[in-house]
mmCIF file of C-alpha atoms in Angstrom:
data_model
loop_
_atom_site.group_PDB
_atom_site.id
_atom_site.type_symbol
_atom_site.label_atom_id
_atom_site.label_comp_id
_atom_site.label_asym_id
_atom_site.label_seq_id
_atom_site.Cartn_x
_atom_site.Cartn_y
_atom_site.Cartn_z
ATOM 1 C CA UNK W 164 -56.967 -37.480 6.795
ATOM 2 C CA UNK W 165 -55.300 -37.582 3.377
ATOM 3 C CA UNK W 166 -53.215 -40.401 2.954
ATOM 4 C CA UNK W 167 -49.556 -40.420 1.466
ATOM 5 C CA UNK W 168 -48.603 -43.105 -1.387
ATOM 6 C CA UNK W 169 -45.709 -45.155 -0.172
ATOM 7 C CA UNK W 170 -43.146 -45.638 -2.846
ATOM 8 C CA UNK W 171 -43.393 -49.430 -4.246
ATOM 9 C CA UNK W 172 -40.440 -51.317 -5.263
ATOM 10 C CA UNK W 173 -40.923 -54.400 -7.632
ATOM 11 C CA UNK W 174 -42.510 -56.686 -5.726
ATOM 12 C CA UNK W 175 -44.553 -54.521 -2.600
ATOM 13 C CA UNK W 176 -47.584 -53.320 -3.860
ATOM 14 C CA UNK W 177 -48.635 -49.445 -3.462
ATOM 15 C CA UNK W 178 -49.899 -49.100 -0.092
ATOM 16 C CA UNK W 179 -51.526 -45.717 1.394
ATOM 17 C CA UNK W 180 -50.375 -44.568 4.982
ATOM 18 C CA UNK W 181 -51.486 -42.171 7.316
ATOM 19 C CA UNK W 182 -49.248 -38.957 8.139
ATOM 20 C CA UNK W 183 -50.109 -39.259 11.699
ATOM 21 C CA UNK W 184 -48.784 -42.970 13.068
ATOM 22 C CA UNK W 185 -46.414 -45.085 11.697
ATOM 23 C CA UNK W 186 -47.762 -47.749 8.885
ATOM 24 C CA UNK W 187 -46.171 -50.823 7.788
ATOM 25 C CA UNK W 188 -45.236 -52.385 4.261
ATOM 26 C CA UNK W 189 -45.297 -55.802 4.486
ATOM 27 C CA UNK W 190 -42.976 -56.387 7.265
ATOM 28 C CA UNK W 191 -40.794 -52.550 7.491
ATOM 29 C CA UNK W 192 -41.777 -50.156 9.378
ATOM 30 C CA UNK W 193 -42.959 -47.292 7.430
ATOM 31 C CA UNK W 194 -42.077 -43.644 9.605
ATOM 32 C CA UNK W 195 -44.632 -40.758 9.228
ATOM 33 C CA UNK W 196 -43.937 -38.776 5.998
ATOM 34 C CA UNK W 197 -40.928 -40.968 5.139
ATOM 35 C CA UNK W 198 -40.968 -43.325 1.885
ATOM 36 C CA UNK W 199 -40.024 -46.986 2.112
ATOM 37 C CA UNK W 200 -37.289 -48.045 0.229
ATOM 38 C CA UNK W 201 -36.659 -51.516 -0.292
ATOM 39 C CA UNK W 202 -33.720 -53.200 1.652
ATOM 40 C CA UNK W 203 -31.510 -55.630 0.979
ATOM 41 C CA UNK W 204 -33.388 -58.245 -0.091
ATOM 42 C CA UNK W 205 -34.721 -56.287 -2.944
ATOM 43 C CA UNK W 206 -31.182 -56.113 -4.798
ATOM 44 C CA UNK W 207 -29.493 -59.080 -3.088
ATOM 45 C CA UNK W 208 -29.847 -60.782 -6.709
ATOM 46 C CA UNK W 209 -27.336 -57.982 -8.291
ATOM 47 C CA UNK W 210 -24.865 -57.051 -5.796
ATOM 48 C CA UNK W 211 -25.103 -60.639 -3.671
ATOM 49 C CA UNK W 212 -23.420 -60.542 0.081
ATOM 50 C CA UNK W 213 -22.414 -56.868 -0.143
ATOM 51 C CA UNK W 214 -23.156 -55.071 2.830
ATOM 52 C CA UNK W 215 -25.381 -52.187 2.223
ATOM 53 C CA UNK W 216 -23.640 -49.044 4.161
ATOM 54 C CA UNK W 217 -25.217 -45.946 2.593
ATOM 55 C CA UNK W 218 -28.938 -44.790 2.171
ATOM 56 C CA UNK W 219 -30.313 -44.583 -1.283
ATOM 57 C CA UNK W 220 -33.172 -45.726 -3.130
ATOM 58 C CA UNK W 221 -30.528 -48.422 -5.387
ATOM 59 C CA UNK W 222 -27.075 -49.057 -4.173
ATOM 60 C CA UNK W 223 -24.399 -48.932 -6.007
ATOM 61 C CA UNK W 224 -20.714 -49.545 -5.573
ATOM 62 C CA UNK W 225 -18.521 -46.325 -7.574
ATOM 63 C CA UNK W 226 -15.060 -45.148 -6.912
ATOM 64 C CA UNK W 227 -15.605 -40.974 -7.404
ATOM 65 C CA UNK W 228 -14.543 -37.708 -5.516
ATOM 66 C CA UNK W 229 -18.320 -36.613 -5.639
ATOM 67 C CA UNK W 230 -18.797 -40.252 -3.765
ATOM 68 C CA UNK W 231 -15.893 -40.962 -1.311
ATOM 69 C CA UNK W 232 -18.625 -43.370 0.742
ATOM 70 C CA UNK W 233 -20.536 -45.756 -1.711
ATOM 71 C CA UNK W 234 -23.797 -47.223 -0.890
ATOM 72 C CA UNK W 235 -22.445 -50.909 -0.560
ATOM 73 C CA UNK W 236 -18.572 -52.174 0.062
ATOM 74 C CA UNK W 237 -16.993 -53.867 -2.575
ATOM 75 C CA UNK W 238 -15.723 -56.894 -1.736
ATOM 76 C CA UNK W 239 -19.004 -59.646 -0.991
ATOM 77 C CA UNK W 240 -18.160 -61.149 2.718
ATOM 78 C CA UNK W 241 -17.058 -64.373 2.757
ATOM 79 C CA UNK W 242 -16.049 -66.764 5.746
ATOM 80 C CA UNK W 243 -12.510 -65.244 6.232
ATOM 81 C CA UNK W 244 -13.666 -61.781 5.882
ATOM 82 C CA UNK W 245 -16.633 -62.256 7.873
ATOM 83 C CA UNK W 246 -14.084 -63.682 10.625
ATOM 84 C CA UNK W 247 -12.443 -60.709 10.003
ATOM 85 C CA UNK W 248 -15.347 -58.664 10.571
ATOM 86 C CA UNK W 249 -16.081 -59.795 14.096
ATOM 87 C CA UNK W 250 -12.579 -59.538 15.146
ATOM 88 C CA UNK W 251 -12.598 -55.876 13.714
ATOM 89 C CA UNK W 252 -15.375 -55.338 16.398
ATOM 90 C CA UNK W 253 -12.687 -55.946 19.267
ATOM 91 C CA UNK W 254 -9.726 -54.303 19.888
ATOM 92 C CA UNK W 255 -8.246 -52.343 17.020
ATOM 93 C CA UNK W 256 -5.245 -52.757 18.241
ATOM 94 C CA UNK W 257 -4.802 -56.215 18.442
ATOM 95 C CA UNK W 258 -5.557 -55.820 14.218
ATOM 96 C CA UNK W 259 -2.112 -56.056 12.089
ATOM 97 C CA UNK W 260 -1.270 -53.541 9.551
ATOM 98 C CA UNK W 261 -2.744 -56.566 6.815
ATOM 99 C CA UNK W 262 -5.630 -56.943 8.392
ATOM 100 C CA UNK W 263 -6.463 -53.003 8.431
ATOM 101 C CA UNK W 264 -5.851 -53.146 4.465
ATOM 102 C CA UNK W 265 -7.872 -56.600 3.715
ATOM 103 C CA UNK W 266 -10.756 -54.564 5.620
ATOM 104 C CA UNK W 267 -9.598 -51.453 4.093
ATOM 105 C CA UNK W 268 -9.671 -53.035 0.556
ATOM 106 C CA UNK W 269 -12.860 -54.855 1.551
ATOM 107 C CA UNK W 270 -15.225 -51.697 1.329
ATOM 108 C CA UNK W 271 -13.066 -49.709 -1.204
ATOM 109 C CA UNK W 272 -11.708 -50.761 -4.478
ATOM 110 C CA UNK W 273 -9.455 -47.773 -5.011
ATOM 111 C CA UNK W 274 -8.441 -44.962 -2.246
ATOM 112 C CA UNK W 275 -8.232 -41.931 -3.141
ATOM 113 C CA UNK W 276 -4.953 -41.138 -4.681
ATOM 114 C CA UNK W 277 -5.491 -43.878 -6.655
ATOM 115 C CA UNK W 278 -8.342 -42.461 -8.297
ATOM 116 C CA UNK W 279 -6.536 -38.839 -8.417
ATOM 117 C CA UNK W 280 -3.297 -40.557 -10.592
ATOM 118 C CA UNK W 281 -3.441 -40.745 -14.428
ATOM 119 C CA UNK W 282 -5.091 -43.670 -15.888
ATOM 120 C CA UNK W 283 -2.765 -43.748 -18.715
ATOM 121 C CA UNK W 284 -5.852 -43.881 -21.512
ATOM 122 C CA UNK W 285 -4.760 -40.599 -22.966
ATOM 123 C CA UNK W 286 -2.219 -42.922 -24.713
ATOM 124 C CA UNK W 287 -4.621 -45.657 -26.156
ATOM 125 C CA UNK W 288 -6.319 -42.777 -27.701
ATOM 126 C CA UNK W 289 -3.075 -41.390 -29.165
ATOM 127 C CA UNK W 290 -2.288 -44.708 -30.300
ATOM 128 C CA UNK W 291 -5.673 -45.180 -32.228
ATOM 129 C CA UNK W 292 -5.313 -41.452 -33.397
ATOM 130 C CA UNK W 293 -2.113 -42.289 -34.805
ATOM 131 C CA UNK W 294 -3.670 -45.932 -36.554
ATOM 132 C CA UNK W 295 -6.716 -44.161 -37.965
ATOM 133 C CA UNK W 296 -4.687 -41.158 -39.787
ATOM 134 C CA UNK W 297 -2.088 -43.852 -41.099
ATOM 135 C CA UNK W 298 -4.940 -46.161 -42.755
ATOM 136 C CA UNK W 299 -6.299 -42.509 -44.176
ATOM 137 C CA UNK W 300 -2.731 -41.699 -45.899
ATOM 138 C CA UNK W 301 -2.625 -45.386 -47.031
ATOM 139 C CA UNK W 302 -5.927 -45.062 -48.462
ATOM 140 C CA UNK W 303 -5.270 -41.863 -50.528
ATOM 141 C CA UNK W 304 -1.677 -43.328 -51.182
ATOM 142 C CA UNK W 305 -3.710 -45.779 -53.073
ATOM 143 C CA UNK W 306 -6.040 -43.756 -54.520
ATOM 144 C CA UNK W 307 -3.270 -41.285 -55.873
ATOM 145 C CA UNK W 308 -0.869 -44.180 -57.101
ATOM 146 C CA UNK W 309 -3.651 -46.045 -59.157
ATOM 147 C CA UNK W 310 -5.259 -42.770 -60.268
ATOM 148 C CA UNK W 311 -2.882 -39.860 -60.407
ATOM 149 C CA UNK W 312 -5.360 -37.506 -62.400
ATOM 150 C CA UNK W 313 -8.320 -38.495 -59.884
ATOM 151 C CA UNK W 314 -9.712 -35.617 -57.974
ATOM 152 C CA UNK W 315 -12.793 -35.604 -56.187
ATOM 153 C CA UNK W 316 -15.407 -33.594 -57.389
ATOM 154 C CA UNK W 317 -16.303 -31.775 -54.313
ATOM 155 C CA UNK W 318 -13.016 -29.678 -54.367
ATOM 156 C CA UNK W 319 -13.387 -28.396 -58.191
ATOM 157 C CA UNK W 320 -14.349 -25.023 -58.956
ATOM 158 C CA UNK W 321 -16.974 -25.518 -60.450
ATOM 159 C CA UNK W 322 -18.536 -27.451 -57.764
ATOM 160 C CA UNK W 323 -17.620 -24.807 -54.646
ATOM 161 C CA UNK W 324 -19.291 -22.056 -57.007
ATOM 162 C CA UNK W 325 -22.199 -23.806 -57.197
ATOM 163 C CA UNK W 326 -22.764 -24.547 -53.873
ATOM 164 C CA UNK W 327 -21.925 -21.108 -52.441
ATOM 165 C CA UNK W 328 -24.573 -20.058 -54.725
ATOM 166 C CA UNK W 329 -27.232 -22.866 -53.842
ATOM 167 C CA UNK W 330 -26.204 -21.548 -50.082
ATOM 168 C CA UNK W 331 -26.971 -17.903 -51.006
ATOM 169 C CA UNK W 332 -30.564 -18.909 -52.732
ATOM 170 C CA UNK W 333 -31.066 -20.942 -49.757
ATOM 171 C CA UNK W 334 -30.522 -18.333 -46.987
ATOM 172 C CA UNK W 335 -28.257 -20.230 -44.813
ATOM 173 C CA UNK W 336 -26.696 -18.712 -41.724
ATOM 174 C CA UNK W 337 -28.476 -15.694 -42.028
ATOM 175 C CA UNK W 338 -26.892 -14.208 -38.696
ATOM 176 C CA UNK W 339 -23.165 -15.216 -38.975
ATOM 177 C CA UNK W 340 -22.706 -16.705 -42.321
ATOM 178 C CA UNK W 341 -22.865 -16.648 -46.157
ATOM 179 C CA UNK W 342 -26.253 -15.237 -46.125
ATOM 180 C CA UNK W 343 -25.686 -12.171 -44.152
ATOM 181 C CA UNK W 344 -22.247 -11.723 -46.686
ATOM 182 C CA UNK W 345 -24.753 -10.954 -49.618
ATOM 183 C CA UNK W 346 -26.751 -7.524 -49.940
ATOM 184 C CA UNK W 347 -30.191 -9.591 -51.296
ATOM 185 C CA UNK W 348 -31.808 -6.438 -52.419
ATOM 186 C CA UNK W 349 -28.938 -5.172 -54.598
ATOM 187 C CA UNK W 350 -28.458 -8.572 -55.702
ATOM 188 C CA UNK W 351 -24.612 -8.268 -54.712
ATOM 189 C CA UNK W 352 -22.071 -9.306 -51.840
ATOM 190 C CA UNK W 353 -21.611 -6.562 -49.326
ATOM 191 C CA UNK W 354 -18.584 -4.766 -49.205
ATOM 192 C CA UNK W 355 -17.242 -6.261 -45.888
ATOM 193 C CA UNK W 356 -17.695 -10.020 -46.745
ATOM 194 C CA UNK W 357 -14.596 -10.313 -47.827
ATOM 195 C CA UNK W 358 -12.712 -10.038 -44.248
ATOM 196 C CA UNK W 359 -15.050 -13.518 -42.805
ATOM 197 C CA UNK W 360 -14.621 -15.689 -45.925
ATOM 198 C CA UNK W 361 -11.409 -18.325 -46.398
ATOM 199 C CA UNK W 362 -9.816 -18.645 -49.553
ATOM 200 C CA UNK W 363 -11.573 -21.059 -51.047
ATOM 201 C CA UNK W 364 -15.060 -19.261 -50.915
ATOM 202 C CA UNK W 365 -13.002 -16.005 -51.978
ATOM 203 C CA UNK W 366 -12.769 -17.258 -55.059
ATOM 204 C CA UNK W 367 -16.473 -19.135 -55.423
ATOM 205 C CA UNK W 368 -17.918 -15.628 -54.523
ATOM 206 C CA UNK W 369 -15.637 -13.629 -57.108
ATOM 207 C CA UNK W 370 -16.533 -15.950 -59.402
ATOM 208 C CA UNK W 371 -20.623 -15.568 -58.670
ATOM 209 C CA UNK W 372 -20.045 -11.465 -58.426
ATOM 210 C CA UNK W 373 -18.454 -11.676 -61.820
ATOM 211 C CA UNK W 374 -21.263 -13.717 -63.003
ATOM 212 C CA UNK W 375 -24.118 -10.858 -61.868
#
């Protein structure tokens, strides 16, 4: 018979299994044509006394919509939580309404209305929006008060000319763009370039048309 490879985890070594009777990994049971996955004591390091609940190769604790039921609870059991455990075994009745929400609260961080309501960070980022674009108009309040004739060079005429026509020689944006604005074999801007341009180029490609 072929054999299968069993999936290793960190510290089981690759083992091959028969498809036809069950094969063990060390000490788990390894069921025809399923892959071991390691337990507990595989991830006990990271997520200490947390009860693993769900199946999955590495649990994880997550409060989502696409994952009502984590892998593992979220609170690690302790002795009054473990006490609380067994009783939770009984009667549920005999439970009061704060012991239902310790255990509640106990496998879930959040429920989930909780996670549906606003978070509120749409306002930090306002808030850093708003700090960001006053240090800009600082900054060029500074730059215009200790150098009123200062202009950068990038916004000159003379500079937008000579880039729409280093963009034309260059063949940029073909498809869409300044390229497919210019007739190449006339040497001239088509007709109908003027309805896709802004201002600003308007005037960079009347300037090169006047040139030619």
């Amino acid at each position: 018979k072929q054999p299968i490879w069993v999936a290793p985890s960190r510290n089981i070594a690759l083992t091959s299994v028969n498809r036809d009777a069950p094969a063990t990994t060390g000490s788990k049971a390894v069921l025809p044509g399923h892959e071991y996955y390691p337990g507990k004591e595989e991830y006990s390091p990271v997520i200490g006394h947390r009860e693993i609940v769900g199946h999955g190769e590495i649990p994880y604790y997550t409060d989502s919509f696409t994952v009502p039921c984590p892998a593992i609870r979220f609170r690690e059991v302790d002795e009054a939580l473990g006490k609380l455990r067994e009783k939770e075994k009984g009667d549920w009745k005999l439970l009061s309404l704060e012991d239902k929400k310790t255990l509640y609260r106990a496998s879930f961080n959040s429920t989930l209305e909780e996670v549906r309501a606003p978070s509120g960070d749409w306002k930090r980022c306002i808030g850093d929006n708003a700090i960001l674009m006053a240090l800009m108009f600082l900054g060029v309040s500074v730059i215009g008060f200790a150098d009123p004739q200062y202009e950068p060079k990038t916004v000159t005429n003379e500079w937008v000319d000579a880039q729409t026509e280093y963009l034309i020689k260059r063949r940029v944006q073909p498809v869409d763009g300044i390229a497919s604005w210019y007739d190449y074999e006339n040497n001239k801007f088509k007709p109908t370039w003027s309805i896709f341009t802004t201002k600003e180029t308007s005037k960079s490609v009347k300037t090169l048309s006047e040139k030619e």
